[in-house]
Structure formats: C-alpha cells, structure tokens
mmCIF file of C-alpha atoms in Angstrom:
data_model
loop_
_atom_site.group_PDB
_atom_site.id
_atom_site.type_symbol
_atom_site.label_atom_id
_atom_site.label_comp_id
_atom_site.label_asym_id
_atom_site.label_seq_id
_atom_site.Cartn_x
_atom_site.Cartn_y
_atom_site.Cartn_z
ATOM 1 C CA THR K 1 -12.094 -1.792 16.249
ATOM 2 C CA GLN K 2 -13.083 -3.988 12.992
ATOM 3 C CA LEU K 3 -10.660 -5.920 10.413
ATOM 4 C CA LEU K 4 -11.095 -7.101 7.600
ATOM 5 C CA GLU K 5 -8.478 -9.423 6.082
ATOM 6 C CA GLN K 6 -8.365 -10.077 2.418
ATOM 7 C CA SER K 7 -5.890 -12.819 0.552
ATOM 8 C CA PRO K 8 -3.843 -13.299 -1.420
ATOM 9 C CA GLN K 9 -3.090 -9.280 -1.696
ATOM 10 C CA PHE K 10 -1.709 -10.228 -5.465
ATOM 11 C CA LEU K 11 -2.775 -12.633 -7.740
ATOM 12 C CA SER K 12 -1.727 -13.107 -11.839
ATOM 13 C CA ILE K 13 -3.472 -15.879 -13.243
ATOM 14 C CA GLN K 14 -4.058 -17.248 -17.538
ATOM 15 C CA GLU K 15 -6.951 -15.778 -18.675
ATOM 16 C CA GLY K 16 -9.396 -18.636 -18.694
ATOM 17 C CA GLU K 17 -8.863 -20.327 -15.464
ATOM 18 C CA ASN K 18 -10.702 -19.701 -12.089
ATOM 19 C CA LEU K 19 -9.421 -18.272 -8.834
ATOM 20 C CA THR K 20 -11.397 -17.180 -5.037
ATOM 21 C CA VAL K 21 -10.320 -14.422 -3.201
ATOM 22 C CA TYR K 22 -11.223 -14.693 0.435
ATOM 23 C CA CYS K 23 -12.323 -12.306 3.228
ATOM 24 C CA ASN K 24 -12.480 -12.637 6.575
ATOM 25 C CA SER K 25 -12.974 -11.306 9.508
ATOM 26 C CA SER K 26 -13.402 -11.806 13.231
ATOM 27 C CA SER K 27 -16.176 -9.374 13.570
ATOM 28 C CA VAL K 28 -19.568 -9.927 12.808
ATOM 29 C CA PHE K 29 -21.075 -7.195 9.865
ATOM 30 C CA SER K 30 -25.158 -6.489 9.378
ATOM 31 C CA SER K 31 -23.961 -6.630 5.535
ATOM 32 C CA LEU K 32 -20.679 -6.987 3.200
ATOM 33 C CA GLN K 33 -19.968 -5.433 -0.213
ATOM 34 C CA TRP K 34 -17.812 -6.438 -2.481
ATOM 35 C CA TYR K 35 -16.043 -3.385 -4.652
ATOM 36 C CA ARG K 36 -13.932 -3.245 -7.791
ATOM 37 C CA GLN K 37 -11.136 -1.151 -8.268
ATOM 38 C CA GLU K 38 -9.377 0.449 -11.368
ATOM 39 C CA PRO K 39 -6.691 2.794 -11.655
ATOM 40 C CA GLY K 40 -7.508 6.132 -11.350
ATOM 41 C CA GLU K 41 -11.183 5.615 -10.329
ATOM 42 C CA GLY K 42 -13.118 5.300 -6.938
ATOM 43 C CA PRO K 43 -14.142 1.844 -6.436
ATOM 44 C CA VAL K 44 -17.507 0.158 -8.241
ATOM 45 C CA LEU K 45 -19.738 -1.590 -6.122
ATOM 46 C CA LEU K 46 -19.513 -4.806 -7.629
ATOM 47 C CA VAL K 47 -22.466 -6.926 -5.058
ATOM 48 C CA THR K 48 -24.140 -6.988 -1.256
ATOM 49 C CA VAL K 49 -25.244 -9.660 0.953
ATOM 50 C CA VAL K 50 -26.581 -9.166 3.400
ATOM 51 C CA THR K 51 -27.964 -13.404 4.990
ATOM 52 C CA GLY K 52 -25.781 -15.435 6.475
ATOM 53 C CA GLY K 53 -25.053 -17.929 3.998
ATOM 54 C CA GLU K 54 -25.826 -15.694 1.063
ATOM 55 C CA VAL K 55 -24.788 -16.815 -2.734
ATOM 56 C CA LYS K 56 -25.169 -14.361 -5.114
ATOM 57 C CA LYS K 57 -24.048 -14.761 -8.990
ATOM 58 C CA LEU K 58 -23.059 -11.902 -10.840
ATOM 59 C CA LYS K 59 -22.564 -12.943 -14.804
ATOM 60 C CA ARG K 60 -19.402 -15.445 -14.406
ATOM 61 C CA LEU K 61 -18.327 -13.346 -10.151
ATOM 62 C CA THR K 62 -19.509 -15.827 -7.474
ATOM 63 C CA PHE K 63 -20.269 -14.288 -3.972
ATOM 64 C CA GLN K 64 -21.309 -15.302 -0.661
ATOM 65 C CA PHE K 65 -21.377 -14.688 2.456
ATOM 66 C CA GLY K 66 -20.348 -17.195 5.743
ATOM 67 C CA ASP K 67 -23.421 -18.006 7.426
ATOM 68 C CA ALA K 68 -21.413 -16.159 10.525
ATOM 69 C CA ARG K 69 -21.431 -13.095 8.593
ATOM 70 C CA LYS K 70 -17.483 -12.729 9.202
ATOM 71 C CA ASP K 71 -16.576 -14.204 6.224
ATOM 72 C CA SER K 72 -17.283 -14.150 2.665
ATOM 73 C CA SER K 73 -15.732 -14.991 -0.525
ATOM 74 C CA LEU K 74 -15.230 -14.043 -3.969
ATOM 75 C CA HIS K 75 -15.013 -16.918 -7.146
ATOM 76 C CA ILE K 76 -14.187 -15.792 -10.988
ATOM 77 C CA THR K 77 -14.998 -18.492 -13.345
ATOM 78 C CA ALA K 78 -13.126 -18.447 -16.578
ATOM 79 C CA ALA K 79 -11.231 -15.062 -15.577
ATOM 80 C CA GLN K 80 -11.245 -12.905 -18.351
ATOM 81 C CA PRO K 81 -8.512 -9.393 -19.384
ATOM 82 C CA GLY K 82 -10.914 -7.324 -18.322
ATOM 83 C CA ASP K 83 -11.342 -8.661 -14.864
ATOM 84 C CA THR K 84 -8.165 -7.625 -14.423
ATOM 85 C CA GLY K 85 -8.646 -4.609 -11.176
ATOM 86 C CA LEU K 86 -8.586 -4.223 -7.257
ATOM 87 C CA TYR K 87 -11.729 -6.383 -5.907
ATOM 88 C CA LEU K 88 -12.307 -4.988 -1.913
ATOM 89 C CA CYS K 89 -14.636 -5.702 -0.119
ATOM 90 C CA ALA K 90 -16.154 -4.139 3.116
ATOM 91 C CA GLY K 91 -18.003 -4.259 5.900
ATOM 92 C CA ALA K 92 -21.293 -2.741 7.385
ATOM 93 C CA GLY K 93 -21.813 -2.435 10.882
ATOM 94 C CA SER K 94 -25.020 -2.486 12.586
ATOM 95 C CA GLY K 95 -25.684 1.565 12.173
ATOM 96 C CA GLY K 96 -25.942 1.235 8.200
ATOM 97 C CA GLY K 97 -23.691 3.495 6.695
ATOM 98 C CA ALA K 98 -23.854 6.216 9.291
ATOM 99 C CA ASP K 99 -20.926 3.651 11.318
ATOM 100 C CA GLY K 100 -19.099 4.167 8.004
ATOM 101 C CA LEU K 101 -17.343 0.782 5.867
ATOM 102 C CA THR K 102 -14.788 -0.718 7.310
ATOM 103 C CA PHE K 103 -12.961 -2.136 4.516
ATOM 104 C CA GLY K 104 -10.024 -4.909 3.422
ATOM 105 C CA LYS K 105 -6.762 -3.841 1.134
ATOM 106 C CA GLY K 106 -7.813 -5.620 -1.467
ATOM 107 C CA THR K 107 -6.406 -8.463 -4.308
ATOM 108 C CA HIS K 108 -5.240 -7.042 -6.806
ATOM 109 C CA LEU K 109 -5.444 -9.575 -9.415
ATOM 110 C CA ILE K 110 -4.243 -9.287 -12.661
ATOM 111 C CA ILE K 111 -5.473 -11.230 -15.516
ATOM 112 C CA GLN K 112 -3.415 -12.399 -18.769
ATOM 113 C CA PRO K 113 -4.630 -13.031 -22.389
ATOM 114 C CA GLU V 1 -28.579 9.714 -13.601
ATOM 115 C CA THR V 2 -25.558 11.487 -13.040
ATOM 116 C CA GLY V 3 -22.902 9.824 -10.725
ATOM 117 C CA VAL V 4 -20.765 11.093 -8.424
ATOM 118 C CA THR V 5 -18.190 13.639 -9.206
ATOM 119 C CA GLN V 6 -15.243 15.440 -7.245
ATOM 120 C CA SER V 7 -13.372 18.206 -7.752
ATOM 121 C CA PRO V 8 -10.494 19.030 -8.026
ATOM 122 C CA THR V 9 -9.188 15.816 -9.700
ATOM 123 C CA HIS V 10 -5.196 15.689 -8.710
ATOM 124 C CA LEU V 11 -3.907 18.922 -5.982
ATOM 125 C CA ILE V 12 -1.148 19.628 -4.582
ATOM 126 C CA LYS V 13 -0.423 21.374 -1.329
ATOM 127 C CA THR V 14 2.027 22.440 1.083
ATOM 128 C CA ARG V 15 2.520 21.158 4.661
ATOM 129 C CA GLY V 16 0.961 23.297 7.196
ATOM 130 C CA GLN V 17 -1.606 24.708 4.485
ATOM 131 C CA GLN V 18 -5.275 23.881 4.135
ATOM 132 C CA VAL V 19 -7.421 22.058 1.444
ATOM 133 C CA THR V 20 -10.760 22.521 0.295
ATOM 134 C CA LEU V 21 -12.634 19.287 -1.606
ATOM 135 C CA ARG V 22 -16.291 19.084 -3.464
ATOM 136 C CA CYS V 23 -18.368 16.462 -4.317
ATOM 137 C CA SER V 24 -21.676 16.643 -5.967
ATOM 138 C CA SER V 25 -24.237 13.189 -4.670
ATOM 139 C CA GLN V 26 -25.305 10.659 -7.262
ATOM 140 C CA SER V 27 -29.040 12.243 -8.114
ATOM 141 C CA GLY V 28 -31.492 10.965 -6.025
ATOM 142 C CA HIS V 29 -28.821 10.085 -2.924
ATOM 143 C CA ASN V 30 -28.959 12.726 0.226
ATOM 144 C CA THR V 31 -26.233 11.324 1.976
ATOM 145 C CA VAL V 32 -22.419 11.312 1.590
ATOM 146 C CA SER V 33 -19.704 10.067 3.004
ATOM 147 C CA TRP V 34 -16.133 11.337 2.586
ATOM 148 C CA TYR V 35 -12.903 8.013 2.959
ATOM 149 C CA GLN V 36 -8.992 8.725 2.838
ATOM 150 C CA GLN V 37 -7.300 6.115 0.932
ATOM 151 C CA ALA V 38 -3.521 5.751 1.296
ATOM 152 C CA LEU V 39 -1.559 4.191 -1.380
ATOM 153 C CA GLY V 40 -1.554 0.066 -1.047
ATOM 154 C CA GLN V 41 -4.485 0.281 1.559
ATOM 155 C CA GLY V 42 -8.271 0.074 1.323
ATOM 156 C CA PRO V 43 -9.910 3.563 1.656
ATOM 157 C CA GLN V 44 -10.527 4.633 5.240
ATOM 158 C CA PHE V 45 -14.057 6.590 6.350
ATOM 159 C CA ILE V 46 -13.678 9.899 7.466
ATOM 160 C CA PHE V 47 -17.359 11.089 8.212
ATOM 161 C CA GLN V 48 -20.492 10.296 6.376
ATOM 162 C CA TYR V 49 -23.320 13.949 5.862
ATOM 163 C CA TYR V 50 -26.791 13.363 6.004
ATOM 164 C CA ARG V 51 -29.221 16.835 6.465
ATOM 165 C CA GLU V 52 -26.577 19.053 6.590
ATOM 166 C CA GLU V 53 -25.368 17.193 9.787
ATOM 167 C CA GLU V 54 -22.380 14.973 10.256
ATOM 168 C CA ASN V 55 -24.371 11.844 11.681
ATOM 169 C CA GLY V 56 -21.112 9.791 12.036
ATOM 170 C CA ARG V 57 -17.549 9.912 11.891
ATOM 171 C CA GLY V 58 -14.168 7.875 11.965
ATOM 172 C CA ASN V 59 -11.120 7.919 13.446
ATOM 173 C CA PHE V 60 -9.939 11.117 12.197
ATOM 174 C CA PRO V 61 -8.709 14.023 14.236
ATOM 175 C CA PRO V 62 -11.165 17.583 14.154
ATOM 176 C CA ARG V 63 -8.561 18.650 11.084
ATOM 177 C CA PHE V 64 -10.855 17.330 9.042
ATOM 178 C CA SER V 65 -14.460 18.805 8.948
ATOM 179 C CA GLY V 66 -16.730 19.126 6.879
ATOM 180 C CA LEU V 67 -19.787 20.543 5.589
ATOM 181 C CA GLN V 68 -23.102 19.551 3.277
ATOM 182 C CA PHE V 69 -25.499 21.914 1.863
ATOM 183 C CA PRO V 70 -28.909 22.070 0.754
ATOM 184 C CA ASN V 71 -28.663 20.287 -2.758
ATOM 185 C CA TYR V 72 -27.254 17.020 -1.221
ATOM 186 C CA SER V 73 -23.454 18.297 -2.596
ATOM 187 C CA SER V 74 -20.530 18.359 0.113
ATOM 188 C CA GLU V 75 -17.097 19.225 0.891
ATOM 189 C CA LEU V 76 -14.635 18.198 2.887
ATOM 190 C CA ASN V 77 -12.217 20.694 4.093
ATOM 191 C CA VAL V 78 -8.505 19.542 6.116
ATOM 192 C CA ASN V 79 -6.262 22.055 7.856
ATOM 193 C CA ALA V 80 -2.729 22.019 8.585
ATOM 194 C CA LEU V 81 -1.989 19.423 6.196
ATOM 195 C CA GLU V 82 0.791 17.211 7.374
ATOM 196 C CA LEU V 83 2.678 15.149 4.461
ATOM 197 C CA ASP V 84 0.601 11.732 5.785
ATOM 198 C CA ASP V 85 -2.035 13.285 4.762
ATOM 199 C CA SER V 86 -1.178 12.064 0.667
ATOM 200 C CA ALA V 87 -3.938 10.308 -0.325
ATOM 201 C CA LEU V 88 -6.811 9.542 -3.038
ATOM 202 C CA TYR V 89 -9.908 11.471 -1.522
ATOM 203 C CA LEU V 90 -12.969 9.909 -2.530
ATOM 204 C CA CYS V 91 -16.385 10.570 -1.795
ATOM 205 C CA ALA V 92 -19.347 8.064 -2.128
ATOM 206 C CA SER V 93 -23.606 8.811 -2.002
ATOM 207 C CA SER V 94 -26.086 6.846 -0.579
ATOM 208 C CA PHE V 95 -29.914 6.667 0.124
ATOM 209 C CA PRO V 96 -30.068 7.410 3.350
ATOM 210 C CA GLY V 97 -32.125 3.920 5.814
ATOM 211 C CA GLU V 98 -31.217 0.091 6.238
ATOM 212 C CA HIS V 99 -29.537 0.597 2.187
ATOM 213 C CA SER V 100 -27.518 3.459 3.178
ATOM 214 C CA TYR V 101 -24.421 0.854 3.278
ATOM 215 C CA GLU V 102 -23.758 0.360 -0.554
ATOM 216 C CA GLN V 103 -22.140 3.712 -1.086
ATOM 217 C CA TYR V 104 -21.195 4.800 -4.907
ATOM 218 C CA PHE V 105 -18.227 6.453 -4.867
ATOM 219 C CA GLY V 106 -16.909 9.544 -7.116
ATOM 220 C CA PRO V 107 -13.599 9.260 -9.184
ATOM 221 C CA GLY V 108 -11.618 10.761 -5.951
ATOM 222 C CA THR V 109 -9.510 13.503 -5.809
ATOM 223 C CA ARG V 110 -5.286 12.893 -5.262
ATOM 224 C CA LEU V 111 -4.419 15.150 -2.726
ATOM 225 C CA THR V 112 -0.507 15.005 -2.205
ATOM 226 C CA VAL V 113 2.038 17.205 -0.189
ATOM 227 C CA THR V 114 5.311 18.018 0.212
#
C-alpha cells in the first residue's frame, strides 16, 4: 500500500513569512500533484511534477519533486492571507489515473494578517 | 468551459438506506473518478469510469457501485449505508491516457448517515 505523509499537519504563521510543507513516501510515484482545498469545496489542482528533481514555480509558490520521485515539497514565499487553506499532495502510480491518486492527509495552513 | 458539478450538495440518510450521488464531468473530459473524504483526512479513491466501464477500483466494498453515461456524467451508488459512510464524496474528471492523473474536482456532496 502506498502512503503519503505530509508535515506539518497544522501551520499558522504571520503574513509575509516564508514556509515549507513536506510530502514524503517510501514508494515511488510516476507523478505527484499538489492541490489546495478550501472549506466546503473540492480540491483545486495547483501543479503536477513528473521528473525526479523537477522544480516548478507558480508565482510565490515553488514545488519540488525529489530525485527518487518519493517526496516533494511546497515552499511559499511572503505568505498572504489568501494562501490559507488545506494543501494536499497526491501521488499517481504507474497505472496513471486508473489506479486513483493516493492522497496525504494534508497540511492546514493559516496565514494571519 | 464548464467545471465539474455534483448533486445534491448535502444529504442526510439513515443507516441501512441506499443513496445515489450524481456528477457531470468538465467539458472535454471523458473519465470520471470518485473519492471519499472523511473528516480530517485526504480523499480516498473509490473507482474510476472510462467509456462507461469501471477501469480502476480502490479498497471499497461492492456495496459501492457506479455508472457512467454516454455523455460522460456519472453516478455513485452506495447500498446498506453505514455510519462510517458519512463523508464528503468528491467526483473528479480527467482526460484519458498519460495525463489522466491530473484530476479536476467538483465541490462534493456531503453525506451524513444517522
């Protein structure tokens, strides 16, 4: 069974600070996605990383896929209250979407103004 | 471009009853997946439908079943409801093939079983 562990589970910081959240597994994934979910809504896809060592940037968010494709990190620079939400990482197996995505439990992020 | 829609938004059922949840995929997507998200947990994969057939299934019992229709919309049926079935049920659509892992989620149906 593939498992994804996210850390920290909860994070509350002040506006303007930087932060990093982690997504770790003992399994290899063919790709990894990061989603953000707000209360009462479904997860929204932020990014997909496919190649080991890959780095992608989305404005103030930087995503990295580990060299061995077992882990990933999300770094937010100068966090803003609009970044508040539940951040979920999800890994895809070799079967692509047909195997379903394996999700972590998420990191609850609160950015205080 | 129309996103993924789900109905109903909320539902309350009694243990032992049956429920049907509905999903319309994002325009251009022909693959639909269903996930269960319990409180405080990440979503768990139930199954995926492509070309009106189930082509992948997670660790859920047979009382969880589904359908996909020619217009790519889908239903999730749960029989003999149990208290632990209380959760947010998410539908996600995607393109088939190598990018099928990029899934676009609807807002979910909140099911409460009493």
